[in-house]
Coordinates of C-alpha atoms and ligand atoms in Angstrom, one line a residue:
M1 CA -42.8 99.8 -2.7
T2 CA -40.6 97.4 -4.5
T3 CA -39.7 94.4 -2.6
R4 CA -36.3 92.8 -3.3
I5 CA -36.4 89.1 -3.4
Y6 CA -33.1 87.3 -3.5
V7 CA -32.9 84.1 -5.5
P8 CA -29.6 82.2 -6.2
R9 CA -28.1 82.0 -9.6
E10 CA -26.0 79.0 -8.9
T11 CA -25.5 75.5 -9.9
T12 CA -27.0 73.7 -7.1
A13 CA -30.3 75.7 -7.0
S14 CA -30.3 75.7 -10.7
S15 CA -30.2 71.8 -10.7
L16 CA -33.2 72.0 -8.3
G17 CA -35.2 74.0 -10.7
V18 CA -34.6 77.7 -9.4
D19 CA -35.1 79.3 -12.7
L20 CA -38.6 78.0 -12.8
V21 CA -39.1 79.2 -9.3
V22 CA -38.0 82.7 -10.6
E23 CA -40.6 82.4 -13.5
A24 CA -43.4 81.5 -11.0
L25 CA -42.4 84.3 -8.8
V26 CA -42.7 87.0 -11.5
A27 CA -45.9 85.5 -12.9
E28 CA -47.7 85.2 -9.5
A29 CA -46.5 88.8 -8.5
A30 CA -47.8 90.2 -11.7
R31 CA -51.2 88.4 -11.3
R32 CA -51.4 89.9 -7.9
N33 CA -50.2 93.4 -8.9
L34 CA -47.3 93.4 -6.7
D35 CA -44.2 95.3 -7.2
I36 CA -41.0 92.9 -6.8
A37 CA -37.3 93.0 -7.9
I38 CA -35.6 89.7 -8.4
V39 CA -31.9 90.0 -7.3
R40 CA -29.8 86.9 -8.7
N41 CA -27.5 86.4 -5.7
G42 CA -25.0 83.6 -5.3
S43 CA -25.7 80.7 -2.8
R44 CA -24.9 81.2 0.8
G45 CA -23.7 77.7 0.9
A46 CA -26.5 75.9 2.6
C47 CA -27.2 73.3 -0.2
F48 CA -29.8 71.5 2.0
L49 CA -31.9 74.7 1.7
E50 CA -31.7 75.4 -1.9
P51 CA -33.4 76.9 -3.7
L52 CA -33.4 79.3 -0.8
I53 CA -35.2 82.5 -1.5
E54 CA -34.9 85.6 0.9
V55 CA -37.0 88.7 1.1
D56 CA -35.8 92.1 2.4
T57 CA -37.8 93.1 5.4
P58 CA -37.3 95.7 8.2
D59 CA -36.3 92.7 10.2
G60 CA -33.5 91.6 7.9
R61 CA -33.3 89.1 5.1
V62 CA -36.1 86.5 6.0
G63 CA -35.6 83.2 4.2
Y64 CA -37.9 80.4 2.8
G65 CA -36.5 77.1 1.7
P66 CA -36.2 74.8 -0.1
V67 CA -38.8 76.3 -2.4
T68 CA -40.3 74.8 -5.5
V69 CA -42.7 76.1 -8.2
D70 CA -45.7 74.6 -6.3
D71 CA -45.0 76.6 -3.1
I72 CA -45.2 80.0 -4.8
P73 CA -48.8 80.6 -4.5
G74 CA -48.9 79.6 -0.8
L75 CA -46.0 81.8 -0.2
F76 CA -47.8 84.8 -1.5
E77 CA -50.9 83.7 0.5
A78 CA -48.8 83.8 3.5
N79 CA -47.7 87.4 2.8
F80 CA -44.0 86.3 2.4
L81 CA -43.1 89.6 1.0
Q82 CA -43.5 90.9 4.4
G83 CA -41.7 88.0 6.0
G84 CA -45.0 86.2 6.8
K85 CA -45.3 82.8 8.6
H86 CA -45.1 79.7 6.2
A87 CA -44.0 76.0 6.7
L88 CA -40.7 76.8 4.6
G89 CA -40.0 80.0 6.7
L90 CA -36.5 80.1 8.3
G91 CA -36.8 83.6 9.8
N92 CA -33.7 85.9 9.7
V93 CA -31.3 83.7 7.7
A94 CA -28.2 85.3 9.3
E95 CA -29.3 84.3 12.6
L96 CA -29.8 80.6 11.9
P97 CA -27.1 78.7 13.9
W98 CA -25.6 76.9 10.9
F99 CA -24.5 80.5 9.6
K100 CA -24.3 82.3 12.9
N101 CA -21.7 79.8 14.1
Q102 CA -19.4 80.0 11.1
E103 CA -16.4 82.4 10.8
R104 CA -16.7 83.7 7.2
L105 CA -13.7 85.7 6.0
T106 CA -13.4 84.4 2.4
F107 CA -17.1 83.8 2.1
A108 CA -18.1 86.8 4.0
R109 CA -20.1 88.3 1.0
C110 CA -21.1 85.1 -0.7
G111 CA -24.8 84.9 -1.3
L112 CA -25.4 88.4 0.0
I113 CA -24.9 90.4 -3.2
E114 CA -25.8 90.1 -6.9
S115 CA -22.8 88.3 -7.9
T116 CA -21.6 90.0 -11.0
N117 CA -22.4 93.5 -9.8
V118 CA -19.4 95.7 -9.1
E119 CA -21.1 98.4 -7.2
E120 CA -22.7 95.7 -4.7
Y121 CA -19.3 94.2 -4.4
K122 CA -18.0 97.6 -3.3
S123 CA -20.8 98.3 -0.8
L124 CA -19.5 95.4 1.2
G125 CA -15.9 96.1 1.3
G126 CA -15.0 95.1 -2.3
F127 CA -11.7 96.4 -3.8
V128 CA -10.6 97.9 -0.4
G129 CA -7.9 95.3 -0.5
L130 CA -6.9 96.4 -3.9
Q131 CA -6.6 100.0 -2.9
N132 CA -4.5 99.2 0.0
A133 CA -2.2 97.2 -2.2
L134 CA -1.9 100.1 -4.6
R135 CA -0.5 102.1 -1.8
L136 CA 2.2 99.4 -1.0
S137 CA 5.4 98.2 -2.6
A138 CA 5.4 94.7 -4.3
A139 CA 7.6 93.4 -1.5
E140 CA 5.1 94.9 1.1
I141 CA 2.1 93.2 -0.4
V142 CA 4.0 89.8 -0.5
Q143 CA 4.9 90.4 3.2
E144 CA 1.4 91.0 4.1
V145 CA 0.5 87.5 2.6
I146 CA 3.4 86.0 4.4
T147 CA 2.3 87.4 7.6
S148 CA -1.3 86.0 7.2
G149 CA 0.0 82.6 7.2
L150 CA -2.2 81.7 4.1
R151 CA -1.3 78.2 2.8
G152 CA -2.5 77.2 -0.5
R153 CA -6.0 75.8 -0.3
G154 CA -5.8 73.7 -3.6
G155 CA -4.4 70.6 -1.7
A156 CA -0.7 70.8 -1.0
A157 CA -0.9 73.8 1.6
F158 CA 2.2 75.5 0.3
P159 CA 2.7 79.0 1.9
T160 CA 1.1 81.5 -0.7
G161 CA 3.4 84.5 0.2
I162 CA 6.5 82.3 -0.2
K163 CA 5.4 81.2 -3.7
W164 CA 4.7 84.9 -4.5
K165 CA 8.0 86.1 -3.3
T166 CA 9.8 83.4 -5.6
V167 CA 8.1 84.7 -8.6
L168 CA 8.6 88.5 -7.4
Q169 CA 12.3 87.7 -7.2
T170 CA 12.7 86.3 -10.9
N171 CA 13.6 88.5 -13.6
A172 CA 11.4 88.1 -16.8
S173 CA 9.7 90.1 -19.4
Q174 CA 6.6 88.2 -19.0
K175 CA 5.0 86.7 -15.7
Y176 CA 1.6 85.1 -15.4
I177 CA -1.1 84.5 -12.5
V178 CA -2.8 81.1 -13.3
C179 CA -6.0 80.4 -11.1
N180 CA -6.5 76.7 -10.8
A181 CA -10.3 76.4 -11.0
D182 CA -10.1 72.7 -12.0
E183 CA -11.8 71.6 -8.7
G184 CA -11.7 68.0 -9.5
D185 CA -11.6 66.5 -5.9
S186 CA -14.9 64.4 -5.1
G187 CA -16.9 66.1 -2.6
T188 CA -15.6 69.7 -3.1
F189 CA -17.4 72.7 -4.4
S190 CA -16.1 75.8 -2.7
D191 CA -14.3 76.9 -5.8
R192 CA -17.6 76.9 -7.7
L193 CA -19.6 78.6 -4.8
I194 CA -17.3 81.5 -4.6
M195 CA -17.0 81.9 -8.4
E196 CA -20.7 81.9 -8.7
G197 CA -21.4 83.8 -5.6
D198 CA -18.6 86.3 -5.1
P199 CA -16.5 86.2 -8.3
L200 CA -15.1 89.7 -7.8
S201 CA -13.2 88.5 -4.8
L202 CA -11.3 86.1 -7.0
I203 CA -10.7 88.8 -9.6
E204 CA -9.6 91.2 -7.0
G205 CA -7.2 88.5 -5.5
M206 CA -5.8 87.9 -9.2
I207 CA -5.3 91.5 -9.7
I208 CA -3.5 91.9 -6.4
A209 CA -1.4 88.9 -7.2
G210 CA -0.2 90.4 -10.6
I211 CA 0.7 93.8 -8.9
A212 CA 2.5 91.8 -6.2
V213 CA 4.8 89.7 -8.5
G214 CA 4.8 91.9 -11.6
A215 CA 2.5 89.9 -13.8
D216 CA 0.1 91.6 -16.2
K217 CA -1.8 88.6 -17.3
G218 CA -3.9 86.2 -15.6
V219 CA -5.7 83.0 -16.8
I220 CA -8.4 81.1 -15.1
Y221 CA -8.4 77.4 -16.0
L222 CA -12.0 76.3 -15.3
R223 CA -13.3 72.8 -15.4
S224 CA -15.8 72.2 -18.4
E225 CA -18.3 70.7 -15.9
Y226 CA -19.0 74.3 -14.6
P227 CA -21.0 76.0 -17.5
L228 CA -22.9 78.4 -15.4
T229 CA -19.8 79.4 -13.5
H230 CA -18.2 80.1 -17.0
T231 CA -21.2 82.3 -18.0
I232 CA -21.1 84.3 -14.6
L233 CA -17.1 84.8 -14.7
L234 CA -17.4 86.1 -18.3
E235 CA -20.0 88.6 -17.2
T236 CA -18.2 89.6 -14.0
I237 CA -14.7 89.9 -15.9
A238 CA -16.6 92.4 -18.5
N239 CA -18.2 94.3 -15.6
A240 CA -14.8 94.8 -13.9
R241 CA -13.2 95.8 -17.1
K242 CA -15.9 98.4 -17.6
A243 CA -15.5 99.8 -14.1
G244 CA -11.8 100.2 -14.8
Y245 CA -10.4 97.4 -12.4
L246 CA -9.0 95.3 -15.4
G247 CA -7.1 96.3 -18.4
T248 CA -4.3 98.9 -19.1
N249 CA -3.6 101.5 -16.6
L250 CA -6.2 100.1 -14.2
L251 CA -7.6 102.7 -11.6
Q252 CA -5.1 105.2 -13.1
S253 CA -2.4 103.3 -11.3
G254 CA -0.1 102.9 -14.1
K255 CA -0.5 99.0 -13.8
N256 CA -1.9 96.6 -16.2
F257 CA -3.7 93.4 -15.6
D258 CA -6.3 91.3 -17.6
I259 CA -7.9 88.0 -17.2
E260 CA -8.9 85.3 -19.7
I261 CA -10.7 82.0 -19.1
R262 CA -9.7 78.6 -20.5
I263 CA -11.9 75.6 -20.2
G264 CA -10.5 72.1 -19.4
A265 CA -11.6 68.9 -21.0
G266 CA -12.5 67.0 -18.0
A267 CA -9.2 65.2 -16.8
Y268 CA -8.7 65.0 -13.1
I269 CA -4.9 65.2 -13.6
C270 CA -5.2 68.7 -15.2
G271 CA -5.8 70.1 -11.7
E272 CA -2.1 69.0 -11.0
E273 CA -0.3 72.4 -11.7
T274 CA 2.1 71.4 -14.2
S275 CA -0.5 69.3 -16.2
L276 CA -2.6 72.4 -16.0
L277 CA 0.1 74.3 -17.7
E278 CA 0.6 71.7 -20.3
S279 CA -3.0 71.8 -21.0
L280 CA -3.1 75.6 -21.2
E281 CA -0.2 75.5 -23.6
G282 CA -2.5 73.4 -26.0
K283 CA -0.5 70.0 -25.0
R284 CA -1.7 66.7 -23.7
G285 CA -2.3 67.1 -19.9
E286 CA 0.8 65.4 -18.5
V287 CA 2.7 66.0 -15.4
R288 CA 6.0 67.8 -15.8
P289 CA 8.9 66.8 -13.6
K290 CA 9.9 69.3 -11.0
P291 CA 12.3 71.3 -10.9
P292 CA 11.9 73.6 -12.6
L293 CA 9.1 74.9 -10.4
P294 CA 6.3 76.9 -12.2
A295 CA 7.4 79.9 -10.1
H296 CA 10.7 79.7 -12.3
E297 CA 9.3 78.3 -15.4
G298 CA 5.7 78.1 -15.7
L299 CA 3.3 79.0 -18.4
F300 CA 5.1 79.2 -21.7
G301 CA 8.4 78.9 -19.8
K302 CA 7.7 82.0 -18.0
P303 CA 7.6 82.6 -14.1
T304 CA 4.0 81.7 -13.1
V305 CA 2.0 81.9 -9.8
V306 CA -0.2 78.9 -9.9
N307 CA -3.0 79.4 -7.1
N308 CA -6.1 77.7 -6.2
V309 CA -9.4 79.8 -6.5
I310 CA -9.9 79.9 -2.7
S311 CA -6.2 80.9 -2.0
L312 CA -6.8 83.9 -4.6
A313 CA -10.2 84.7 -3.4
T314 CA -8.9 85.0 0.3
I315 CA -6.4 87.7 -0.7
P316 CA -8.7 90.6 -0.8
I317 CA -9.6 90.2 3.0
I318 CA -5.8 89.8 3.9
L319 CA -5.0 93.2 2.2
E320 CA -8.3 94.8 3.6
K321 CA -7.8 93.9 7.1
G322 CA -4.2 93.0 7.2
G323 CA -2.2 89.8 7.4
K324 CA -2.2 89.9 11.3
H325 CA -6.1 90.0 11.4
Y326 CA -6.3 86.9 9.2
A327 CA -3.5 85.0 11.3
N328 CA -5.6 85.4 14.3
F329 CA -7.9 82.7 13.1
G330 CA -6.6 79.1 13.2
R331 CA -3.9 77.7 15.3
G332 CA -0.2 76.5 14.8
R333 CA 0.8 76.6 11.2
S334 CA -2.8 76.1 10.1
L335 CA -3.9 79.9 10.2
G336 CA -6.9 81.5 8.9
T337 CA -10.2 79.8 8.0
M338 CA -10.9 77.0 5.7
P339 CA -14.2 76.6 3.7
F340 CA -15.0 73.0 4.5
Q341 CA -17.3 71.3 2.2
L342 CA -19.9 68.8 3.7
G343 CA -21.1 66.1 1.3
G344 CA -21.9 62.3 0.8
N345 CA -24.3 60.8 3.3
I346 CA -25.0 64.0 5.4
K347 CA -28.2 65.7 6.6
Y348 CA -27.1 69.2 6.1
G349 CA -24.7 69.4 3.3
G350 CA -23.1 72.6 2.2
L351 CA -20.1 74.9 2.9
V352 CA -18.9 75.6 6.4
E353 CA -16.3 78.2 6.9
K354 CA -14.5 77.9 10.1
A355 CA -11.2 78.6 11.5
F356 CA -8.8 75.6 11.6
G357 CA -9.0 73.6 14.7
L358 CA -12.6 72.4 15.1
T359 CA -13.0 68.6 15.3
L360 CA -14.3 66.5 12.4
R361 CA -17.1 65.5 14.7
Q362 CA -18.1 69.3 15.3
L363 CA -18.2 69.8 11.7
I364 CA -20.3 66.6 11.0
E365 CA -22.6 66.6 14.0
D366 CA -23.1 70.2 14.8
F367 CA -23.2 71.5 11.3
G368 CA -23.9 68.5 9.2
G369 CA -26.6 67.1 11.7
G370 CA -25.1 63.5 11.2
T371 CA -26.0 61.2 8.2
A372 CA -28.9 61.7 6.1
T373 CA -30.2 58.3 6.5
G374 CA -29.9 58.5 10.3
K375 CA -27.5 55.5 10.6
P376 CA -24.1 56.0 12.3
V377 CA -21.2 57.5 10.7
R378 CA -18.8 54.6 9.6
A379 CA -16.2 56.4 7.6
V380 CA -15.2 59.7 6.4
Q381 CA -13.0 60.8 3.6
V382 CA -11.4 64.2 3.9
G383 CA -9.3 65.9 1.1
G384 CA -10.9 64.4 -2.1
P385 CA -10.2 60.9 -3.8
L386 CA -6.7 61.0 -2.6
G387 CA -7.6 61.5 1.2
A388 CA -7.5 58.9 4.0
Y389 CA -10.7 57.2 5.1
F390 CA -11.1 57.9 8.8
P391 CA -13.1 55.5 11.0
A392 CA -15.7 56.9 13.6
S393 CA -12.8 56.5 16.2
L394 CA -10.9 59.4 14.7
L395 CA -13.9 61.8 14.5
D396 CA -12.3 63.9 17.3
T397 CA -9.1 64.8 15.2
P398 CA -8.9 68.5 15.1
L399 CA -9.3 69.9 11.3
D400 CA -5.9 71.2 11.4
I401 CA -3.2 70.5 8.5
E402 CA -0.6 69.1 10.8
D403 CA -3.0 67.2 13.1
F404 CA -4.7 65.5 10.3
A405 CA -1.3 64.5 8.8
K406 CA -0.3 63.2 12.2
A407 CA -3.5 61.0 12.1
G408 CA -2.8 59.6 8.6
G409 CA -4.9 61.9 6.6
M410 CA -4.9 65.2 4.9
V411 CA -7.2 68.2 5.0
G412 CA -6.5 69.0 1.4
H413 CA -9.1 71.2 -0.4
G414 CA -11.4 70.7 2.6
G415 CA -13.9 68.3 1.1
V416 CA -15.7 66.1 3.6
V417 CA -17.5 63.0 2.4
V418 CA -19.5 61.1 4.9
F419 CA -20.5 57.4 4.8
D420 CA -22.9 55.5 7.0
T421 CA -22.6 51.8 8.2
S422 CA -23.9 50.5 4.8
V423 CA -20.6 51.3 3.1
N424 CA -18.3 48.5 2.0
M425 CA -14.6 49.8 2.5
A426 CA -13.1 47.1 0.3
K427 CA -15.2 48.5 -2.5
M428 CA -13.9 52.1 -1.7
A429 CA -10.3 50.9 -1.5
R430 CA -10.7 49.3 -5.0
F431 CA -12.5 52.4 -6.3
A432 CA -9.5 54.4 -5.3
M433 CA -7.1 52.3 -7.3
E434 CA -9.7 52.3 -10.3
F435 CA -9.9 56.3 -10.0
C436 CA -6.1 56.4 -10.4
S437 CA -6.0 53.9 -13.3
V438 CA -8.6 55.9 -15.2
E439 CA -7.2 59.4 -14.3
S440 CA -3.4 58.6 -14.5
C441 CA -1.7 60.7 -16.9
G442 CA 0.4 57.8 -17.8
K443 CA 3.8 59.3 -17.4
C444 CA 5.3 57.0 -14.7
T445 CA 4.9 53.3 -14.2
P446 CA 4.2 53.0 -10.5
C447 CA 0.9 55.0 -11.2
R448 CA 0.0 53.9 -14.6
I449 CA 0.7 50.1 -14.0
G450 CA 0.6 50.0 -10.3
S451 CA -2.9 51.3 -10.1
V452 CA -4.2 48.4 -12.4
R453 CA -2.2 45.9 -10.4
G454 CA -3.8 47.4 -7.2
M455 CA -7.3 46.7 -8.5
E456 CA -6.4 43.1 -9.3
T457 CA -4.8 42.6 -5.9
I458 CA -7.7 44.0 -4.0
D459 CA -9.9 41.5 -6.1
R460 CA -7.7 38.7 -5.1
I461 CA -7.9 39.6 -1.4
V462 CA -11.7 39.9 -1.4
Q463 CA -11.9 36.5 -3.3
A464 CA -9.3 34.6 -1.3
K465 CA -10.6 31.2 -0.2
T466 CA -8.3 31.0 2.8
Q467 CA -7.0 33.5 5.3
P468 CA -3.2 32.7 4.5
E469 CA -4.0 33.4 0.8
R470 CA -5.7 36.6 1.9
E471 CA -2.7 37.7 4.2
K472 CA -0.3 36.9 1.4
Q473 CA -2.1 39.3 -1.1
L474 CA -2.4 42.0 1.7
V475 CA 1.5 42.1 1.8
V476 CA 1.4 42.3 -2.0
L477 CA -0.8 45.3 -1.7
K478 CA 1.2 47.0 1.1
D479 CA 4.5 46.6 -1.2
L480 CA 2.7 47.9 -4.2
C481 CA 1.4 50.9 -2.2
E482 CA 4.9 51.6 -0.8
T483 CA 6.3 51.6 -4.3
M484 CA 3.4 53.8 -5.6
E485 CA 4.1 56.3 -2.7
S486 CA 7.7 56.5 -3.1
A487 CA 8.4 56.3 -6.8
S488 CA 5.5 58.1 -8.3
L489 CA 6.4 61.4 -10.2
C490 CA 3.4 63.3 -8.6
A491 CA 0.7 63.0 -5.9
M492 CA -1.7 61.2 -8.0
G493 CA 0.2 57.9 -7.9
G494 CA 2.0 59.1 -4.7
L495 CA -1.3 59.6 -2.6
T496 CA -3.6 56.9 -4.0
P497 CA -2.1 54.6 -1.2
L498 CA -3.7 56.7 1.4
P499 CA -7.4 55.8 0.8
V500 CA -6.4 52.2 0.0
M501 CA -4.3 51.5 3.1
S502 CA -6.3 53.5 5.5
A503 CA -9.3 51.3 4.5
V504 CA -7.2 48.2 5.1
Q505 CA -6.0 49.5 8.5
H506 CA -9.3 50.7 9.7
F507 CA -11.6 48.5 8.1
K508 CA -9.8 45.1 7.6
G509 CA -13.1 43.0 8.2
D510 CA -14.5 44.3 4.9
F511 CA -11.6 42.7 2.9
Q512 CA -12.8 39.2 3.9
Ligands
LIG1 C1 -3.8 64.8 -8.9 C2 -3.8 66.2 -8.5 C3 -5.0 67.0 -8.6 C4 -5.0 68.3 -8.3 N1 -6.1 69.0 -8.5 C5 -6.2 70.3 -8.2 C6 -7.5 71.1 -8.3 O1 -8.5 70.5 -9.0 N2 -7.5 72.3 -7.9 C7 -6.4 72.9 -7.3 O2 -6.5 74.0 -6.9 N3 -5.3 72.2 -7.0 C8 -5.2 70.9 -7.3 N4 -4.0 70.3 -7.1 C9 -2.9 70.8 -6.5 C10 -2.1 71.8 -7.5 O3 -1.2 70.8 -8.1 C11 -1.5 72.8 -6.9 O4 -0.7 72.5 -5.9 C12 -2.4 74.1 -6.6 O5 -3.1 74.6 -7.7 C13 -1.5 75.2 -6.0 O6 -2.3 76.4 -5.7 P1 -2.5 76.6 -4.1 O7 -1.1 76.7 -3.5 O8 -3.1 77.8 -4.0 O9 -3.1 75.4 -3.4 C14 -3.9 69.0 -7.7 C15 -2.9 68.2 -7.4 C16 -2.7 66.8 -7.8 C17 -1.5 66.2 -7.6
LIG2 S1 2.0 59.7 -10.7 FE1 0.3 59.3 -12.2 S2 -0.6 61.3 -12.8 FE2 1.3 61.5 -11.9 S3 2.9 61.5 -13.3 FE3 2.9 59.5 -12.7 S4 1.5 58.6 -14.1 FE4 1.1 60.8 -14.2

């Protein structure tokens, strides 16, 4: 009998040598005359276990990890094909508390199936949302998304259904769906994980978006740093087209929709939606003033939905189970689930999808297991490089868009970067200004010049010989941050003061 072994085809596992592990598995099985079939699934999101390999047994999928080439002979000796005991054995992976305590909606299939395979996708509920959408009017689809309470997962948390309604209500011969897969925020990888592990959910979400607003063309703007993701997406799009889900008259519905991929050139600002559109049009990635909104005048001047990967990949489950079902998760105005990404100095790094409302402490301690070094947590940056630094005293803040804003931070794209007591927060504040100066598109003065003056001012604060001189420069920094916040054209310059001033507020001693 053939035994199925699941081995991730995913960037984290790849960087840890998973392809060599596959070669070793195949060679060892051949040497022992054993019949195995390797299934290249996506990652389940437990980066700390990668490469995580799983074997189909009568007791479920039994996991072993992290596996290296040297472990392969020992695994066969331990009879791992029947789920035998081994030092790397994890038992039934789905039963591990790290997975069992998550609430996976968007990532429900991620890591379970061969990622590019349409039939496997369908076997776990794939394309049911699209079938349901095809029975609804455009306005009814949009209403379902509004009912779900889904807010954009790219950072700004704008209600997805309202954005779609705006595009639906515009009159135009051509409309576009643009998927923002630039994923530039530090410590974030949820877009990549879903594109590598369950790319058909993104494709299905884009098709539904197209049908809802009357767009027949979709573009995925993918960051250049994700070459494996690109390969997987290309294969998946080709498979979806072959199966009749993309192209003209898809599923004999009379609707047309197709997707192409464009690769970015490594600029953080090209994740900002209007710079992204400029870049797609072949121009320099510079922010456009708003209005007009992309929903009115987007790609090539046409009405465009720009949505993040996770926002779009969440659409299938909303159309499958209904907007109300999705809205049962979360609380207040932060409805549904969020794929949080635990990184930095953390013991168990990876992706944790939970309903909004758990605390930062629960995420870091219960799922993350504290710092990798074992030292106490000193600071946490949530929401990418423009997010605030929280001290340990704010760890009980609920991960909820409004609660986080009230505490002076932002949930953003859900990246959580942990620092232990060895961090110097003046250096982190300076880095925030430096990052802004390097990545600024240069269009407006507060950001382009302000970020450089910000670095210089922080240097003067740290090097000040006397306390009055230091206090004087702190006032300059505060003034500068207020100007950047209120006068920048986009959130790049507008939010850089958040990490800077939160570092000053909570860790002033580091600026001595
Ligand atoms: C400097 C900057 C960088 C951004 N980078 C990204 C990004 O990498 N990915 C993303 O989805 N949104 C990014 N955004 C947010 C987008 O401008 C936009 O709000 C988002 O793509 C809309 O999709 P959503 O409503 O589904 O979140 C960025 C915004 C700014 C100001
Ligand atoms: S804030 Fe910075 S990135 Fe944004 S438009 Fe101004 S210069 Fe460009």
